[in-house]
Amino acid sequence: MNLKIGVIKGDGIGPEIVTEAMKVLDKVGEVYGHTLDYDQLLMGGASIDVHGVPLTDDTIRRAKECDAVLMGSIGGDAKTSPWYQLEPDKRPEAGLLKIRKALNLFANLRPAVLYEELKGACPLKEEITEGGFDMMIMRELTGGLYFGERRTVEENGVMTAYDSLTYNENEIRRIAKRAFDIAMKRRRKVTSVDKANVLDSSRLWRKVVEEVAGEYPEVTLEHMLVDNCAMQLVKDPKQFDVILTENMFGDILSDEASMVTGSIGMLASASLNETKFGLYEPSGGSAPDIAGKGIANPIATILSAAMMLRFSFDLDAEADAIEKAVADVLREGWRTIDIMSDGKSQVGTEKMGDLIAAHIA
Ligand code: NAD
């Protein structure tokens, strides 16, 4: 198969961690007989340095010509970087918002996996985490409260602020379908999270999700109120497979779920649109505090590349091979500094990439 992949190395640790993910992808290509065709794209601070803006229209055009985009992270130290002297719409992060909009990326996927080998980093009790857990949070990314009408007005001498939470049935249907499709590749369970006891938008959400569930008889659907879900994530995280939820609930729950897994350097993510196209990136930022030191953990980016193979290219065996290689390397005791613990062997970014690539067979 020929895979055309846009690569945005980005800023800070971005180039270091993306280089390792490409090393692993190249090894997958070699072992499984795929041709990888990379188009290196500039975004964020790296684009500001060359073009004066964080994302050019030409870069968007080239990204659209790719089957998927693999990204590091963008941005610098807000206190010291000259990029933050610019107007807000010219700063590195503006590129991220612009590309998400231009590519219509409405579904954000964040896996929260607790590896047996890293369970020491999990703040939950051992009896809860025994055997690890593996869930996927699917958050709607372009609607809801963050994109609704808002205003602040003075009413009868009292300052009053309004934010509106709006979803139409089409927006709900397209993300629900995505969640059920992904559940079909996993343990076939969707937990749809809402606040249907209070909110009209949640009642519509529930109705549409139930309609979509009718098209997926092999998938079990359950509904859960968001307050209960926040509790269940720390009480019994093993019960979840795919969690489907709207923008703000997903923002909060995905952070909660990722915290219970341990290090930010392990957290992959994907943003998808209605086609097979996706933007794949680690959940963390550009970590300017450790950039250039060769110590950043590349695993989140490598696991994001595995998600890319699974969701944009339907290469499940290849994605499984990467995930297994990561688990094997961890089991053998290799650790970057952020996940280091007593008795383990500390390695840098490049060595971690070498080890994972070497385990792809
Ligand atoms: P950050 O995620 O970059 O760093 C937070 C902490 O986690 C730091 O101590 C860092 O060293 C550590 N860390 C992050 N990734 C790591 C990795 N792979 N291995 C080891 N340690 C890692 O968050 P921040 O410091 O708040 O933000 C730094 C910059 O990143 C800012 O400019 C911010 O806007 C940007 N940012 C970009 C994205 C993105 O590109 N999607 C996301 C979040 C933040």
Short mmCIF file of N, CA, C and O in Angstrom, two decimals, residues 5 16 33 53 60 91 103 132 186 190 203 244 259 264 267 270 284 307-308 338 345 358:
data_model
loop_
_atom_site.label_atom_id
_atom_site.label_comp_id
_atom_site.label_asym_id
_atom_site.label_seq_id
_atom_site.Cartn_x
_atom_site.Cartn_y
_atom_site.Cartn_z
N ILE A 5 1.66 10.61 3.69
CA ILE A 5 1.52 11.14 5.05
C ILE A 5 2.12 12.55 5.14
O ILE A 5 3.30 12.74 4.82
N GLU A 16 12.00 16.07 17.55
CA GLU A 16 12.66 14.89 18.15
C GLU A 16 11.71 13.70 18.20
O GLU A 16 12.07 12.57 17.85
N GLY A 33 5.69 -4.32 3.86
CA GLY A 33 5.66 -4.03 2.42
C GLY A 33 4.82 -2.83 2.01
O GLY A 33 4.09 -2.91 1.03
N VAL A 53 3.68 33.59 9.31
CA VAL A 53 2.35 33.18 9.81
C VAL A 53 2.43 31.71 10.25
O VAL A 53 3.26 30.95 9.74
N ILE A 60 -2.10 24.11 3.97
CA ILE A 60 -3.43 23.47 4.10
C ILE A 60 -3.72 22.65 2.84
O ILE A 60 -4.17 21.51 2.92
N ARG A 91 0.03 33.85 16.35
CA ARG A 91 0.86 33.03 17.23
C ARG A 91 0.78 31.54 16.82
O ARG A 91 -0.15 31.16 16.10
N LEU A 103 -9.68 21.45 7.91
CA LEU A 103 -9.80 20.03 7.59
C LEU A 103 -11.09 19.43 8.16
O LEU A 103 -11.31 18.22 8.09
N GLY A 132 -4.63 -3.50 34.35
CA GLY A 132 -4.62 -2.33 33.46
C GLY A 132 -6.01 -2.00 32.94
O GLY A 132 -7.01 -2.65 33.29
N ARG A 186 -12.91 -2.50 18.37
CA ARG A 186 -12.43 -2.72 19.74
C ARG A 186 -13.33 -3.76 20.43
O ARG A 186 -13.67 -4.77 19.84
N VAL A 190 -20.19 1.04 23.56
CA VAL A 190 -20.16 2.51 23.57
C VAL A 190 -20.90 3.01 24.81
O VAL A 190 -22.02 2.58 25.07
N ARG A 203 -30.77 15.55 25.65
CA ARG A 203 -31.90 14.67 25.30
C ARG A 203 -31.90 14.36 23.80
O ARG A 203 -32.12 13.23 23.38
N LEU A 244 -18.37 8.15 24.37
CA LEU A 244 -18.77 9.12 23.34
C LEU A 244 -19.42 10.31 24.04
O LEU A 244 -20.37 10.13 24.81
N MET A 259 -5.11 11.56 33.17
CA MET A 259 -4.38 11.68 34.44
C MET A 259 -4.24 10.34 35.15
O MET A 259 -3.24 10.06 35.79
N ILE A 264 2.21 12.14 30.63
CA ILE A 264 1.73 12.81 29.42
C ILE A 264 2.49 12.31 28.18
O ILE A 264 1.97 12.32 27.08
N LEU A 267 0.54 9.63 26.00
CA LEU A 267 -0.84 9.82 25.56
C LEU A 267 -0.97 10.24 24.10
O LEU A 267 -0.62 11.35 23.72
N ALA A 270 -6.01 11.64 18.22
CA ALA A 270 -6.33 11.77 16.80
C ALA A 270 -7.51 12.70 16.66
O ALA A 270 -8.37 12.76 17.54
N GLY A 284 0.34 15.85 24.58
CA GLY A 284 1.14 16.87 25.26
C GLY A 284 1.54 18.00 24.34
O GLY A 284 1.29 17.95 23.13
N MET A 307 -2.30 4.76 15.72
CA MET A 307 -3.71 5.12 15.51
C MET A 307 -3.94 5.50 14.04
O MET A 307 -4.97 5.18 13.45
N MET A 308 -2.98 6.21 13.48
CA MET A 308 -3.10 6.62 12.07
C MET A 308 -3.23 5.39 11.17
O MET A 308 -4.08 5.34 10.28
N ASP A 338 10.71 10.56 32.06
CA ASP A 338 9.39 10.90 32.63
C ASP A 338 8.66 9.70 33.21
O ASP A 338 7.75 9.86 34.02
N SER A 345 15.85 0.71 33.21
CA SER A 345 16.98 1.28 32.47
C SER A 345 16.54 2.54 31.75
O SER A 345 15.62 2.49 30.93
N ALA A 358 13.01 -1.78 16.56
CA ALA A 358 13.65 -3.10 16.51
C ALA A 358 12.67 -4.21 16.91
O ALA A 358 12.86 -5.37 16.54
#
